Short mmCIF file of C-alpha atoms and ligand atoms in Angstrom, two decimals:
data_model
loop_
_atom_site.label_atom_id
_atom_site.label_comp_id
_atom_site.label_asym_id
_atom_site.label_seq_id
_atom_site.Cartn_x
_atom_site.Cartn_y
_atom_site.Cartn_z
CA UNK A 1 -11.73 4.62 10.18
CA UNK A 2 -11.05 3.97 6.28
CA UNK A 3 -14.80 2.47 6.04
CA UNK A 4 -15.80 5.29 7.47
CA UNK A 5 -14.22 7.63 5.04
CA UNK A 6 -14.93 5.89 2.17
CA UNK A 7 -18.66 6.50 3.31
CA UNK A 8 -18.45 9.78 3.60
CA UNK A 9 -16.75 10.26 0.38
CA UNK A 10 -19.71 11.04 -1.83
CA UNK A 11 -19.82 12.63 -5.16
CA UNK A 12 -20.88 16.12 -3.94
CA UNK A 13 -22.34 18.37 -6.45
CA UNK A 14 -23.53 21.25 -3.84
CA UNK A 15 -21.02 23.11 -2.23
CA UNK A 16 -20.92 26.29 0.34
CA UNK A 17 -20.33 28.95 -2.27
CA UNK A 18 -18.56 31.35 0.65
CA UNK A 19 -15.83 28.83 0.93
CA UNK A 20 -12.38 29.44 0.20
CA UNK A 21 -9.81 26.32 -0.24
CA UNK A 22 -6.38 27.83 -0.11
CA UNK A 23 -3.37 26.64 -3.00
CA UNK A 24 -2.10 25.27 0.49
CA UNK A 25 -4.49 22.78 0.77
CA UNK A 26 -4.93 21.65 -2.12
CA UNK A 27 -1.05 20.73 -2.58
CA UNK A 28 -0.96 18.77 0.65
CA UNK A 29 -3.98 16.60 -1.36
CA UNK A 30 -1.91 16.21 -4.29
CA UNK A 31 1.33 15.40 -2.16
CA UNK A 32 -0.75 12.25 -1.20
CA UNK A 33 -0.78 10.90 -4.67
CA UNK A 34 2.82 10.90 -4.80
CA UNK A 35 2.91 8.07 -2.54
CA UNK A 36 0.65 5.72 -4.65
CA UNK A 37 1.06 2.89 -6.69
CA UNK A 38 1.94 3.64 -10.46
CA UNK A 39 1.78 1.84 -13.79
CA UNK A 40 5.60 0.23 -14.63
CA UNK A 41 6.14 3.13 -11.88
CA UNK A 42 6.23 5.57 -14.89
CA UNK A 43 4.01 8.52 -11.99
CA UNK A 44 3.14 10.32 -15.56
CA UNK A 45 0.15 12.50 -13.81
CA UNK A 46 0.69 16.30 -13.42
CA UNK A 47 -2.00 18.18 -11.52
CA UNK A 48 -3.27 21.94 -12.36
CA UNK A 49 -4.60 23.25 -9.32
CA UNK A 50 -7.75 26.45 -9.40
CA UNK A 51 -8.81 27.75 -6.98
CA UNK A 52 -9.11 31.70 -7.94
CA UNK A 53 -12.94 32.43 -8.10
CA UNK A 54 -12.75 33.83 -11.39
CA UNK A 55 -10.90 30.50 -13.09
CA UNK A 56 -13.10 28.45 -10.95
CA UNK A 57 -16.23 29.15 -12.48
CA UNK A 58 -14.38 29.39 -16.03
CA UNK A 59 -13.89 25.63 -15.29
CA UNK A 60 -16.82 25.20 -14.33
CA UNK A 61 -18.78 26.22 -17.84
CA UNK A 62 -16.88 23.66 -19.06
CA UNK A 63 -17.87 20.43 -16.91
CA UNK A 64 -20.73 18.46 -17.21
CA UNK A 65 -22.38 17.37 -13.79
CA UNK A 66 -24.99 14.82 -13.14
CA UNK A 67 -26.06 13.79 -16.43
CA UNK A 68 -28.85 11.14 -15.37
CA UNK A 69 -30.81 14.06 -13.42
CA UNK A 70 -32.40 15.37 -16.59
CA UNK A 71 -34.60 18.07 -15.32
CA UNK A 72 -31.64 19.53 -12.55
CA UNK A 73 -29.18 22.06 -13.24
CA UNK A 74 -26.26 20.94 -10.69
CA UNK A 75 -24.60 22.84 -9.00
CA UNK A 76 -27.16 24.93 -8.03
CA UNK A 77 -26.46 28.92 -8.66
CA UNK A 78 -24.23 29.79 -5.81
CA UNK A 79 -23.35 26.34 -4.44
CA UNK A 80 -20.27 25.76 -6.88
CA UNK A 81 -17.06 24.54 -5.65
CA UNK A 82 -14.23 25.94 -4.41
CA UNK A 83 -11.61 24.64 -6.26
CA UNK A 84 -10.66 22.38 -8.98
CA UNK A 85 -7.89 19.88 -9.28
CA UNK A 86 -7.41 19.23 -13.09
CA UNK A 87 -5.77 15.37 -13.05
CA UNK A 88 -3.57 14.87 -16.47
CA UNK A 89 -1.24 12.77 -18.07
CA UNK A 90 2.25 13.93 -19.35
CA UNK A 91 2.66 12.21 -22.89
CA UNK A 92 5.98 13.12 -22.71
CA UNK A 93 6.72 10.67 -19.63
CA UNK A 94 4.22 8.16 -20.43
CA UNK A 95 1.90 7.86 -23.10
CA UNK A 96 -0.82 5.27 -24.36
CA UNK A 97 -4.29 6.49 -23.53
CA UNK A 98 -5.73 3.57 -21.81
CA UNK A 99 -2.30 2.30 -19.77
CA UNK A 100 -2.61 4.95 -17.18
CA UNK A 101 -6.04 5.09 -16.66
CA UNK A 102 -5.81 2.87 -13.77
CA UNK A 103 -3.04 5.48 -12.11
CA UNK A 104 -5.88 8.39 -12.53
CA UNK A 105 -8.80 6.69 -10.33
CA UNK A 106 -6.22 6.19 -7.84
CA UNK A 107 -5.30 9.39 -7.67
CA UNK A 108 -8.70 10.72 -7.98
CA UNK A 109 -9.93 8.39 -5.22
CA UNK A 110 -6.62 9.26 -2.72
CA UNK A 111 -6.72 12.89 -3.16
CA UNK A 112 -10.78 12.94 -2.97
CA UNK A 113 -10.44 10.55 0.48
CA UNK A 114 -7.54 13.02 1.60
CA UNK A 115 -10.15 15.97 1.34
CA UNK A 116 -12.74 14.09 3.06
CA UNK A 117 -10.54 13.66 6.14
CA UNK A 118 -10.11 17.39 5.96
CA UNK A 119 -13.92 17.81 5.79
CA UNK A 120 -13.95 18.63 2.58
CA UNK A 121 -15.52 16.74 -0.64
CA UNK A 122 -15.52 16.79 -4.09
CA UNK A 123 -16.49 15.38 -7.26
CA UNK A 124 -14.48 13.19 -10.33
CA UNK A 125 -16.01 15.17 -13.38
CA UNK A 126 -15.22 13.20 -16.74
CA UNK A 127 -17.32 14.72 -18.88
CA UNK A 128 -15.70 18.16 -19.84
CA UNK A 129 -15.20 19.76 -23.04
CA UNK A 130 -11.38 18.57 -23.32
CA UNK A 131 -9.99 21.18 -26.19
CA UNK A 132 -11.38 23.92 -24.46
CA UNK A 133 -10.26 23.28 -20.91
CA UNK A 134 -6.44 22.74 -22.55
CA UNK A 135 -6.77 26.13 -24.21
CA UNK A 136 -8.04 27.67 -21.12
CA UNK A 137 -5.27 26.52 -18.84
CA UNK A 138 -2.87 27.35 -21.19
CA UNK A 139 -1.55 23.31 -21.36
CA UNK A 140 1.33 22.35 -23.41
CA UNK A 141 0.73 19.92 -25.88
CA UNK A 142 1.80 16.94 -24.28
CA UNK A 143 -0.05 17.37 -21.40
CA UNK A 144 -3.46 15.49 -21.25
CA UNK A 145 -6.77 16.63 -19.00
CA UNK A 146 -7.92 13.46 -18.21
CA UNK A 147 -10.23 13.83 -14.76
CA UNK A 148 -11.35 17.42 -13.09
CA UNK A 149 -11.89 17.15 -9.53
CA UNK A 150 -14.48 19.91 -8.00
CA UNK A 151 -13.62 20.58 -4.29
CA UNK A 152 -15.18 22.59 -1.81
CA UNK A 153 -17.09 21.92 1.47
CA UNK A 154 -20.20 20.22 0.99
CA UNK A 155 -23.82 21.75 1.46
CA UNK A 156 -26.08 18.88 0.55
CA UNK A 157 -27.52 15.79 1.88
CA UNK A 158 -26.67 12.25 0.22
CA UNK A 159 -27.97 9.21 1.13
CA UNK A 160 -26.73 5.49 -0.05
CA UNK A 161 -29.64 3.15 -0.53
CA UNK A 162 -29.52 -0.44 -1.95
CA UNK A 163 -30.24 -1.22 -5.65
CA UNK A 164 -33.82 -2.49 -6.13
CA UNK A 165 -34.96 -5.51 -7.33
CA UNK A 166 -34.97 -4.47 -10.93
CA UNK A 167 -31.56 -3.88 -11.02
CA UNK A 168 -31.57 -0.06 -11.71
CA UNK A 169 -28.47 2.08 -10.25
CA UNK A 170 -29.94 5.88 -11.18
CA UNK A 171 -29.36 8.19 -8.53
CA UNK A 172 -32.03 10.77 -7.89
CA UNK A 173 -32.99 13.24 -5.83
CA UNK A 174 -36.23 13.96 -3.81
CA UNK A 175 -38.35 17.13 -3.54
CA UNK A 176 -36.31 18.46 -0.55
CA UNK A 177 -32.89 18.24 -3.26
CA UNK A 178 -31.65 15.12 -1.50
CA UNK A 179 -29.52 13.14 -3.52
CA UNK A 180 -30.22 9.19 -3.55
CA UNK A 181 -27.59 6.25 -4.94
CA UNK A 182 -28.60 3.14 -4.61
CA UNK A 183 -25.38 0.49 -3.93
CA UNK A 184 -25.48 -2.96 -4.77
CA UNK A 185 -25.02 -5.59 -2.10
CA UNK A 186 -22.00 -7.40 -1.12
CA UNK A 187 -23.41 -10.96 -2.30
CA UNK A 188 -23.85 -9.37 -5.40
CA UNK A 189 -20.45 -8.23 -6.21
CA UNK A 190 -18.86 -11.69 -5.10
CA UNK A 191 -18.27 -14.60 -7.98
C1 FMN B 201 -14.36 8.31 -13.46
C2 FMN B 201 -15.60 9.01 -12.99
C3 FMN B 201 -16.10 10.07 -13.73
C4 FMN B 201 -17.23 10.76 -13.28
N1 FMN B 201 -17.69 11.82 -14.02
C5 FMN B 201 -18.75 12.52 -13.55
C6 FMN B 201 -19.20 13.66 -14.29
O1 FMN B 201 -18.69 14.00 -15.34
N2 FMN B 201 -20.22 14.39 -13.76
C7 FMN B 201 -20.81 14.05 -12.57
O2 FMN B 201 -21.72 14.76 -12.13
N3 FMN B 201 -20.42 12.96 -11.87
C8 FMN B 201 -19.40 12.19 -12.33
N4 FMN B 201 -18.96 11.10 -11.63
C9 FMN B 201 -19.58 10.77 -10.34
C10 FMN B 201 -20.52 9.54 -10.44
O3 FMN B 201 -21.72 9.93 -11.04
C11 FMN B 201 -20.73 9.02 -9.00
O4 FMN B 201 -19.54 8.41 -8.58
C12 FMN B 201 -21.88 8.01 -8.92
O5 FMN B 201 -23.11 8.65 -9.18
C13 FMN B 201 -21.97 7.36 -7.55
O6 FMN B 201 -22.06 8.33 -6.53
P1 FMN B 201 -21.02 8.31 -5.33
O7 FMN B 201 -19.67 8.70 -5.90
O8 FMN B 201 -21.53 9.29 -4.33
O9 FMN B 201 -20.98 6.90 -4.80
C14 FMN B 201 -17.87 10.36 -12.07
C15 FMN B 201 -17.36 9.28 -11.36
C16 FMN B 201 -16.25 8.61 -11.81
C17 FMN B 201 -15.71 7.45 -11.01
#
């Protein structure tokens, strides 16, 4: 059951543009991350949650997607997501930039496996022009954008393959716009 989510909780960068994820939703996803572990149990992380069509694609100009795909625009026009849940740190409670940073994957990864069961996906964006996104959501200054999360309901095809003999870990994507990522093997990951 968890294996099985885990698998099907892909970094989705195509998404059914005609979907609409309600503020409903998306709360019950970040309820789950009140439940998980926490650095010194400090739970500094305060989520800003989009999901107005307008703000979503505001967001949007400001994320960077698939950087190793040189030659792709992703998403593609139209297949945007439907929401975005903006993960950041409250100085204020806890501060220190690299202390927390374990706190934010596991929210990122709890709230991404949460939409998953809803069949849903989404995507952990780091690279995002940071001063811009705080001005756009109108953040106080303590408060830190550290991840964006896209959501929405997935509308292309990804397939895990294993890493090559040389070593390399690129994904890519075929003529048909299916979306390869090669995963080492257990025997490699073991000391
Ligand atoms: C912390 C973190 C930040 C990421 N930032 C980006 C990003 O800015 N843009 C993007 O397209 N993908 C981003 N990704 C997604 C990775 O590229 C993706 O996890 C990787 O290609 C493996 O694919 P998979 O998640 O389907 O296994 C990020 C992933 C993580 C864990």
């Amino acid at each position: 059951m968890l294996k099985e989510l885990v698998l099907k909780n892909r970094s989705f960068r195509g998404y059914d543009g005609s979907f609409q994820l309600s503020r409903g939703e998306l709360l019950e996803l970040v309820d789950l991350t009140r439940y998980t572990a926490s650095t010194v149990n400090a739970q500094p992380l305060k989520y800003y949650i989009a999901c107005e069509r307008e703000e979503v694609e505001k967001i949007l100009s400001l994320t960077l997607w698939a950087k190793a795909l040189k030659d792709v625009q992703l998403p593609h026009p139209g297949m945007g997501p439907s929401a975005f849940i903006v993960i950041c740190q409250d100085m204020s409670i806890g501060s220190g930039t690299t202390r927390f940073l374990r706190d934010i994957g596991i929210a990122a990864q709890t709230i991404l496996l949460g939409a998953v069961e809803k069949g849903l996906g989404g995507c952990m964006i780091g690279s995002f022009r940071k001063p811009e996104l705080k001005e756009l959501l109108s953040l106080p200054e303590e408060i830190e954008p550290n991840l964006v999360l896209a959501l929405g309901k997935p509308a292309e095809k990804i397939v895990l393959t294993e890493v090559s003999a040389d070593g390399d870990t690129t994904y890519y994507r075929d003529e048909n716009d299916v979306h390869y990522v090669p995963k080492r093997k257990l025997e490699d990951l073991i000391l």
